[in-house]
């Protein structure tokens, strides 16, 4: 299928795309030296080893060894083919796709779209949405949503839908070409006891699609139309091959896209809050799927941002949940956490209805620190006019303040606490200091393995001999300087490392295929194994200049190495000749060995 896309178009897409911009949709980066570093999307890690060179337009993970250009990144992240990746990058960058390519590839693209379940969920989601928006079945549900103040734009944005009261999904999917055995475990149906026929799981419900981290629908939550129904108010899809609750955050992909510099993700209790907040203008909301936050979800958030606002319901259960979330998130100390405490027990939805969108946005923008939040709760809890309660309050507050990691924060809140309790500031400061020392001692007693870094794997340069390291350098120069390339050809240099030799050969072929050879373009040209090596080489910090002496040196080292290998071979042959008492052969070999040793010295 690769031949379907003309090389010129691939070049156009590649040269008009910035890999850093593109990868920033998925990963949060920090600049270190020339390159950008972030957490690798392909495995869990705490210290960033995924790096991007903007100059070379490539990525490389120092931990797992993956690497390539923008197309390879997308192929690996979304598990799609090369042509699909080219088209998707083009779409994302608004690069017009030639019309013949569009029709032939999109149909194929759809067929390829990995898992049949994914396709089924997308189709069903479109069906439910259609029923809601344009059919009589959907009218009541649509009115219900509109009456709650939801706009058509939001309904479309979240692709809300309606599941009608009768079975429709099974036949619909069969008609689309799905196999009955795929559908049985899709989570879209329940088996009725009386017969074997699959029945729709969702009936007479407003449907909220739940997407994976890349925006594909993988599950639904269905809400009853009327609150007085006997049915449970919300019904969720069961876990399936494609839906894992603990790895899913509602609206994650869109929230990530909507993150601008210095804007936070906002964590809500439920997906309805996310949608209400979206309508009010807070477009970076996410929610866990009815469970408390899992490590995987925390990791996902961390990949997108370190600024997180917790906005749970303002009632007692909500406050307790906020405390739990703070503990979970703060444990790893990776976030700048802040908290919105909505007044009078409001949840986000009824706060917005009572006070309006602007007031809600102000609440989110003015979110308080976790220490402020904790102090507020403590204040509610204790009567400061009673000395016994006041002492308890001060002790709890000190322990809270001691948890903050900077001296400035500790000082600021010590000051605040002193004013509040009218105790001398020095007394509070001393108490905070000794408490934070105590806490630190406890932390350092944690099991050691928790702090150990991941083992490094597949480091290409680790297993190389000294000569091969020189060859790595030679390849690096070959890709940059035509003169070095010519030098290697002229001297008929043979690479000791076969992979590097293969790269050199491929480079010659690639150069003949294009007017404008680039490393990023070369990456599309070669096999995945060589790709990794090229990228690993490119990410090494090597000087760009060279001298002819350096080249001569590599050449003579290579010749010496070959001679040394030859010498070894001759010695083995000599031993064999001795064993067989072949004196003529012995003599000939001895002469050759003497000659070689002379050359080597
Ligand atoms: Zn990695």
XYZ file of C-alpha atoms and ligand atoms in Angstrom:
602
model
C 0.000 0.000 0.000
C 2.996 2.262 0.498
C 3.274 2.653 -3.263
C -0.157 4.251 -3.326
C 1.205 7.422 -1.783
C 3.612 9.286 -4.043
C 7.024 10.048 -2.592
C 6.547 13.740 -3.342
C 3.480 13.894 -1.139
C 5.240 12.063 1.693
C 8.089 14.561 1.401
C 5.660 17.451 1.422
C 3.959 16.212 4.565
C 7.231 15.508 6.305
C 8.799 18.849 5.533
C 5.688 20.754 6.559
C 5.372 19.027 9.907
C 7.155 19.743 13.125
C 7.612 16.577 15.139
C 7.790 18.547 18.371
C 4.431 20.229 17.741
C 2.980 16.926 16.811
C 4.340 14.963 19.761
C 3.269 17.721 22.147
C -0.305 16.556 21.605
C 0.631 13.405 23.441
C 3.556 14.301 25.656
C 4.661 17.198 27.792
C 8.211 18.293 27.057
C 11.001 20.145 28.756
C 13.978 21.521 26.933
C 17.375 20.224 27.989
C 20.275 21.431 25.935
C 19.428 21.107 22.271
C 16.730 18.487 22.745
C 13.340 18.112 24.380
C 12.578 15.456 26.968
C 9.322 13.930 28.162
C 7.875 10.722 29.581
C 7.937 7.912 27.037
C 4.413 7.052 25.809
C 5.372 3.432 25.290
C 6.078 2.408 28.882
C 5.793 3.694 32.405
C 8.655 5.725 33.718
C 9.305 8.465 36.232
C 12.242 10.207 34.705
C 11.850 11.368 31.127
C 13.921 9.401 28.663
C 11.892 10.156 25.558
C 13.627 12.851 23.583
C 13.003 14.850 20.475
C 15.498 16.612 18.305
C 13.695 19.443 16.600
C 16.676 20.108 14.406
C 16.758 16.530 13.100
C 13.008 15.978 13.330
C 13.375 12.649 15.070
C 12.462 11.067 18.394
C 14.377 8.575 20.467
C 13.733 6.876 23.788
C 16.932 6.292 25.721
C 15.132 3.734 27.833
C 13.276 1.452 25.412
C 15.268 2.249 22.302
C 12.339 3.242 20.114
C 13.000 5.930 17.606
C 12.092 7.401 14.256
C 10.489 10.386 12.621
C 7.006 11.827 12.952
C 5.359 9.047 10.916
C 7.013 6.322 12.945
C 5.915 8.011 16.160
C 2.307 8.058 15.052
C 2.457 4.492 13.758
C 3.700 3.279 17.119
C 1.372 5.375 19.249
C -1.792 4.592 17.328
C -0.747 1.219 15.984
C -1.454 2.150 12.348
C 0.263 1.586 9.035
C 2.704 3.920 7.324
C 0.223 5.264 4.721
C -2.343 5.857 7.431
C 0.214 7.763 9.441
C 1.152 9.953 6.477
C -2.489 10.810 5.845
C -3.231 11.482 9.477
C -0.267 13.804 9.871
C -1.363 15.586 6.688
C -4.877 15.998 8.040
C -3.623 17.279 11.373
C -1.509 19.878 9.635
C -4.195 20.861 7.140
C -2.041 19.760 4.254
C -4.427 19.096 1.353
C -4.574 15.406 0.485
C -4.706 14.703 -3.270
C -8.252 13.652 -4.098
C -7.388 10.291 -5.677
C -5.469 9.393 -2.539
C -8.319 10.464 -0.343
C -10.941 8.123 -1.733
C -8.753 5.081 -2.221
C -7.034 5.321 1.104
C -9.842 6.340 3.418
C -11.868 3.290 2.565
C -8.822 1.134 3.125
C -7.970 3.089 6.200
C -11.354 2.280 7.616
C -10.974 -1.392 6.890
C -7.588 -1.385 8.486
C -8.759 0.483 11.532
C -7.305 -2.163 13.782
C -9.723 -3.907 16.112
C -13.176 -4.900 14.807
C -14.609 -3.895 18.195
C -13.287 -0.361 17.769
C -15.034 -0.134 14.461
C -18.265 -1.482 15.970
C -18.215 1.085 18.753
C -17.596 3.904 16.327
C -20.453 2.794 14.128
C -22.834 2.330 17.048
C -21.843 5.704 18.444
C -22.655 7.307 15.101
C -25.968 5.441 15.015
C -27.003 6.589 18.502
C -26.008 10.145 17.665
C -28.036 10.075 14.472
C -31.078 8.734 16.322
C -30.836 11.501 18.883
C -30.341 14.336 16.434
C -32.705 13.587 13.564
C -35.244 10.878 14.396
C -38.538 10.903 16.258
C -37.169 8.336 18.679
C -34.637 10.852 19.878
C -36.959 13.820 20.318
C -37.742 13.378 23.986
C -34.092 12.859 24.857
C -33.011 15.831 22.764
C -35.587 18.029 24.480
C -34.414 16.796 27.848
C -30.814 17.753 27.056
C -31.786 21.123 25.579
C -33.966 21.879 28.600
C -30.980 21.258 30.796
C -29.321 24.044 28.833
C -27.083 21.908 26.688
C -26.248 23.433 23.314
C -26.285 21.566 20.046
C -22.576 22.262 19.674
C -21.815 20.451 22.927
C -24.083 17.534 22.039
C -22.165 17.200 18.797
C -18.785 17.721 20.391
C -19.344 14.817 22.787
C -21.345 12.889 20.196
C -24.152 12.227 22.633
C -26.774 9.841 21.382
C -29.946 7.996 22.148
C -30.533 4.252 22.416
C -34.146 3.579 21.390
C -36.408 1.225 23.380
C -36.132 -1.661 20.924
C -33.284 -3.923 19.754
C -31.538 -2.375 16.787
C -27.798 -2.646 17.268
C -27.299 -6.346 16.507
C -28.841 -6.301 13.054
C -27.265 -2.947 12.349
C -23.785 -4.328 13.008
C -24.418 -7.559 11.112
C -25.405 -5.463 8.129
C -22.152 -3.582 8.474
C -20.329 -6.880 8.037
C -19.444 -7.708 11.638
C -19.162 -11.316 12.693
C -21.594 -12.695 15.296
C -18.726 -14.099 17.367
C -17.103 -10.658 17.565
C -20.368 -9.143 18.708
C -21.030 -11.670 21.467
C -18.192 -10.298 23.583
C -18.515 -6.697 22.510
C -20.232 -5.473 25.668
C -22.963 -3.965 23.509
C -25.383 -6.831 24.208
C -26.794 -8.993 26.934
C -27.737 -12.616 26.458
C -31.364 -13.116 27.271
C -31.926 -16.338 29.214
C -34.792 -17.760 27.195
C -33.082 -17.848 23.819
C -29.612 -17.321 22.471
C -30.360 -14.103 20.656
C -28.296 -11.099 21.671
C -30.282 -8.167 22.978
C -29.166 -4.542 23.148
C -27.619 -3.689 26.495
C -28.708 -0.076 26.267
C -32.367 0.764 25.762
C -34.226 4.003 26.153
C -31.177 5.808 27.406
C -29.228 8.938 26.581
C -25.859 7.682 25.448
C -22.538 9.207 26.434
C -19.648 7.752 24.420
C -16.434 7.097 26.313
C -13.247 7.328 24.291
C -9.778 5.942 24.685
C -6.716 8.111 25.038
C -6.634 8.711 21.313
C -10.273 9.646 20.892
C -11.732 6.328 19.666
C -15.079 5.369 21.215
C -14.553 2.248 23.343
C -17.525 2.212 25.712
C -20.755 3.969 26.660
C -22.508 5.266 29.675
C -26.283 5.374 29.297
C -28.576 7.534 31.408
C -32.272 6.885 31.912
C -34.585 9.523 30.522
C -36.672 9.784 33.651
C -35.346 9.840 37.179
C -38.344 7.851 38.506
C -37.532 4.793 36.388
C -36.876 1.461 38.165
C -33.728 1.021 36.141
C -30.369 2.219 37.458
C -29.874 5.867 36.531
C -26.556 5.193 34.820
C -25.572 2.018 33.044
C -21.984 1.557 31.875
C -20.410 -0.740 29.326
C -18.616 -3.701 30.870
C -14.885 -3.983 30.403
C -13.911 -5.521 27.058
C -10.819 -6.140 24.994
C -10.692 -2.446 24.212
C -12.177 -0.917 27.390
C -10.235 -0.979 30.624
C -11.803 1.310 33.214
C -8.653 1.818 35.192
C -6.775 3.069 32.137
C -9.491 5.366 30.862
C -10.154 8.993 31.663
C -13.272 10.590 30.248
C -12.459 13.327 27.704
C -8.714 12.793 28.130
C -7.723 13.158 24.504
C -9.691 16.349 23.943
C -8.625 17.864 27.237
C -5.051 17.230 26.264
C -5.557 18.895 22.920
C -7.134 21.885 24.627
C -4.276 22.385 27.031
C -2.483 25.606 26.374
C 0.632 26.698 28.063
C 0.063 27.280 31.767
C -3.448 25.928 31.683
C -4.345 23.045 33.915
C -6.312 19.896 33.461
C -9.330 19.839 35.717
C -10.285 16.597 37.396
C -14.020 16.126 38.012
C -15.961 13.441 39.820
C -18.057 12.354 36.866
C -18.332 12.766 33.150
C -21.477 14.904 33.441
C -19.390 17.476 35.291
C -16.849 17.405 32.469
C -19.573 18.196 29.943
C -21.143 20.957 32.054
C -17.744 22.513 32.640
C -17.032 22.309 28.923
C -20.197 24.274 28.205
C -19.125 26.845 30.762
C -15.777 27.260 29.013
C -13.523 24.922 30.988
C -12.442 22.626 28.169
C -9.698 20.665 29.846
C -11.908 18.616 32.150
C -11.387 14.901 32.722
C -13.002 12.314 34.988
C -12.166 8.803 36.078
C -14.725 6.171 35.212
C -16.541 5.775 38.502
C -13.525 4.511 40.398
C -10.973 6.274 42.505
C -7.890 7.320 40.581
C -5.624 4.501 39.497
C -1.864 4.666 38.981
C -2.361 4.342 35.245
C -4.723 7.310 35.195
C -2.326 9.389 37.252
C 0.390 8.463 34.809
C -1.777 9.549 31.882
C -2.411 12.916 33.476
C 1.257 13.323 34.185
C 2.045 12.706 30.540
C -0.152 15.639 29.598
C 0.561 18.165 32.326
C 1.799 18.635 35.841
C -0.792 21.304 36.640
C -3.943 19.728 37.931
C -7.031 21.254 39.530
C -9.327 18.979 41.512
C -12.935 20.067 41.253
C -15.185 17.568 43.010
C -18.595 18.160 44.524
C -18.675 20.622 47.397
C -20.639 18.290 49.678
C -19.128 16.040 52.355
C -18.583 12.968 50.158
C -17.009 15.255 47.559
C -14.685 16.784 50.124
C -13.660 13.338 51.334
C -13.027 12.264 47.747
C -10.933 15.403 47.224
C -8.808 14.499 50.225
C -8.319 10.989 48.891
C -7.373 12.305 45.463
C -4.873 14.740 46.972
C -3.260 11.908 48.910
C -3.012 9.732 45.803
C -1.675 12.493 43.591
C 0.599 14.043 46.154
C 2.223 10.756 47.043
C 4.366 10.931 43.950
C 4.898 14.671 44.335
C 4.754 15.204 40.617
C 1.925 17.694 40.383
C 1.187 21.307 41.096
C -2.141 20.533 42.656
C -4.884 22.960 43.427
C -8.422 22.554 44.602
C -11.789 24.137 43.873
C -14.140 23.936 46.837
C -17.567 24.864 45.505
C -19.684 26.683 48.090
C -22.787 25.310 49.828
C -22.283 21.727 48.761
C -22.767 22.539 45.072
C -21.646 20.172 42.374
C -20.200 21.775 39.212
C -23.444 21.412 37.275
C -25.741 23.087 39.769
C -23.129 25.700 40.599
C -23.080 26.718 36.937
C -26.875 26.857 36.809
C -27.052 28.949 39.963
C -24.192 31.345 39.369
C -23.379 31.145 35.685
C -20.440 30.134 33.562
C -18.238 33.087 34.362
C -18.474 32.481 38.094
C -17.511 28.881 37.507
C -14.500 29.751 35.360
C -13.426 32.161 38.096
C -13.659 29.379 40.649
C -11.402 27.180 38.539
C -8.936 29.975 37.800
C -8.848 30.895 41.461
C -8.352 27.358 42.691
C -6.574 27.247 46.022
C -3.509 25.333 47.052
C -3.965 21.985 48.759
C -2.680 23.528 51.978
C -5.288 26.272 51.858
C -7.866 23.618 51.223
C -6.675 21.563 54.178
C -6.581 24.594 56.458
C -10.111 25.560 55.458
C -11.383 22.111 56.296
C -9.594 22.119 59.633
C -11.068 25.491 60.464
C -14.524 24.132 59.822
C -13.784 21.260 62.106
C -12.450 22.965 65.217
C -13.774 25.660 67.482
C -10.813 27.972 67.974
C -12.388 29.613 71.029
C -11.881 26.390 72.894
C -8.225 25.975 73.892
C -8.192 22.194 73.711
C -9.617 22.270 70.174
C -7.317 25.123 69.272
C -4.264 23.017 70.225
C -5.520 20.115 68.133
C -6.144 22.505 65.261
C -2.623 23.942 65.454
C -1.062 20.478 65.559
C -3.011 19.322 62.509
C -2.298 22.543 60.661
C 1.429 22.311 61.412
C 1.532 18.778 60.081
C -0.243 19.952 56.929
C 2.109 22.900 56.381
C 5.158 20.721 57.011
C 4.146 18.580 54.050
C 4.854 21.378 51.568
C 8.218 21.068 49.956
C 9.533 24.595 49.858
C 10.634 26.867 52.629
C 8.749 29.793 51.139
C 5.455 27.931 51.240
C 6.122 26.816 54.774
C 6.939 30.359 55.857
C 3.906 31.781 54.122
C 1.517 29.397 55.807
C 3.278 29.590 59.152
C 2.644 33.323 59.019
C -0.980 32.743 58.172
C -1.417 30.231 60.972
C 0.252 32.557 63.466
C -2.175 35.311 62.565
C -5.135 33.001 62.733
C -4.249 31.593 66.124
C -2.451 34.659 67.499
C 0.491 32.508 68.489
C 4.065 33.821 68.087
C 5.363 33.179 64.563
C 8.588 31.665 65.923
C 6.651 29.005 67.825
C 4.787 27.973 64.663
C 7.930 28.014 62.523
C 9.805 25.804 64.975
C 6.914 23.390 65.149
C 6.713 23.233 61.322
C 10.455 22.704 61.058
C 10.606 19.806 63.482
C 7.488 18.254 61.970
C 8.894 18.407 58.434
C 12.144 16.816 59.613
C 10.112 14.043 61.181
C 8.133 13.535 57.976
C 11.264 13.470 55.865
C 12.777 10.761 58.067
C 9.650 8.690 57.502
C 9.803 9.176 53.745
C 13.433 8.120 53.514
C 12.592 4.902 55.308
C 10.375 3.857 52.404
C 11.414 0.668 50.637
C 14.354 1.345 48.405
C 13.048 -0.338 45.293
C 10.349 2.276 44.916
C 12.974 4.858 44.101
C 15.054 2.765 41.771
C 15.182 3.865 38.160
C 14.111 1.518 35.422
C 16.872 -0.606 33.969
C 18.139 0.683 30.663
C 17.616 -1.659 27.762
C 18.723 -1.886 24.187
C 21.370 0.771 24.355
C 22.920 0.337 20.950
C 26.263 1.860 21.881
C 26.759 -0.372 24.957
C 27.560 -3.573 23.133
C 29.952 -2.105 20.593
C 33.689 -2.690 20.293
C 36.059 0.242 20.064
C 36.243 -0.147 16.305
C 32.479 -0.256 15.981
C 32.208 2.921 18.004
C 34.533 4.519 15.472
C 32.235 3.210 12.742
C 29.228 4.775 14.428
C 31.033 8.073 14.197
C 31.866 7.381 10.576
C 28.197 6.776 9.721
C 27.275 9.956 11.553
C 29.663 11.859 9.304
C 28.593 9.996 6.155
C 25.015 11.214 6.670
C 26.257 14.780 6.868
C 29.163 15.118 4.493
C 29.232 14.012 0.885
C 33.056 14.054 1.086
C 33.034 11.499 3.894
C 30.624 9.361 1.925
C 33.004 9.530 -1.047
C 35.964 8.735 1.190
C 34.295 5.519 2.373
C 33.510 4.514 -1.204
C 36.957 5.383 -2.538
C 38.744 3.328 0.085
C 36.264 0.516 -0.270
C 35.842 0.685 3.449
C 34.053 -2.381 4.759
C 32.120 -1.926 7.955
C 32.969 -4.384 10.674
C 29.505 -3.979 12.149
C 27.065 -5.498 9.695
C 24.164 -3.241 10.688
C 26.242 -0.137 10.122
C 27.334 -1.599 6.792
C 23.679 -2.103 5.875
C 22.878 1.478 6.819
C 25.685 2.707 4.588
C 24.367 0.680 1.647
C 20.775 1.827 2.194
C 21.953 5.419 2.337
C 23.447 5.100 -1.170
C 20.192 3.689 -2.520
C 18.098 6.279 -0.695
C 20.173 9.133 -2.085
C 19.480 7.964 -5.616
C 15.749 7.994 -4.927
C 15.463 11.612 -3.839
C 16.700 15.092 -4.710
C 16.719 16.211 -1.141
C 18.098 13.514 1.151
C 17.385 14.124 4.849
C 17.847 11.931 7.872
C 14.157 12.112 8.650
C 13.355 11.051 5.112
C 15.922 8.263 5.260
C 14.114 6.890 8.299
C 11.032 6.196 6.191
C 13.223 4.346 3.757
C 14.788 1.729 6.015
C 13.700 -1.210 8.155
C 12.635 -0.758 11.765
C 15.813 -2.378 13.102
C 18.041 0.020 11.200
C 15.732 2.887 12.092
C 16.392 2.371 15.776
C 20.114 2.393 15.209
C 20.098 5.496 13.049
C 18.037 7.353 15.595
C 20.213 6.210 18.475
C 23.259 7.450 16.574
C 21.604 10.734 15.731
C 20.769 11.390 19.360
C 24.352 10.932 20.524
C 26.059 14.205 21.196
C 28.830 14.217 18.612
C 30.804 17.105 17.195
C 29.761 18.026 13.676
C 33.266 18.831 12.468
C 35.917 16.330 11.498
C 39.445 16.254 10.155
C 40.912 14.126 7.402
C 43.222 12.679 10.059
C 40.171 11.360 11.887
C 39.024 9.555 8.745
C 42.477 8.137 8.050
C 42.579 6.908 11.595
C 39.290 5.001 11.217
C 40.550 3.528 8.012
C 43.816 2.269 9.466
C 42.055 0.938 12.568
C 39.682 -0.986 10.398
C 42.501 -2.423 8.299
C 44.383 -3.413 11.461
C 41.297 -5.065 12.853
C 40.818 -7.053 9.663
C 44.467 -8.090 9.736
C 44.173 -9.158 13.354
C 41.168 -11.277 12.455
C 43.067 -12.743 9.534
C 45.987 -13.521 11.803
C 43.737 -15.441 14.151
C 42.398 -17.445 11.249
C 45.864 -18.307 9.980
C 46.956 -19.448 13.423
C 44.030 -21.823 13.624
C 44.892 -23.177 10.189
C 48.513 -23.555 11.250
C 47.499 -25.631 14.266
C 45.411 -27.819 12.027
C 48.319 -28.275 9.574
C 50.626 -29.244 12.453
C 48.118 -31.760 13.696
C 47.976 -33.352 10.255
C 51.768 -33.204 9.820
C 51.341 -31.269 6.563
C 54.766 -29.671 6.542
C 54.395 -27.828 3.252
C 51.191 -26.176 4.408
C 52.815 -25.392 7.761
C 55.621 -23.551 6.056
C 53.326 -21.547 3.790
C 51.114 -20.505 6.705
C 54.070 -19.529 8.875
C 55.332 -17.242 6.127
C 51.935 -15.583 5.810
C 51.747 -15.090 9.554
C 55.162 -13.457 9.696
C 54.186 -11.125 6.873
C 50.925 -10.150 8.584
C 52.604 -9.529 11.925
C 55.057 -7.254 10.222
C 52.151 -5.226 8.826
C 50.449 -5.104 12.173
C 53.440 -3.671 13.963
Zn 10.605 4.387 25.871
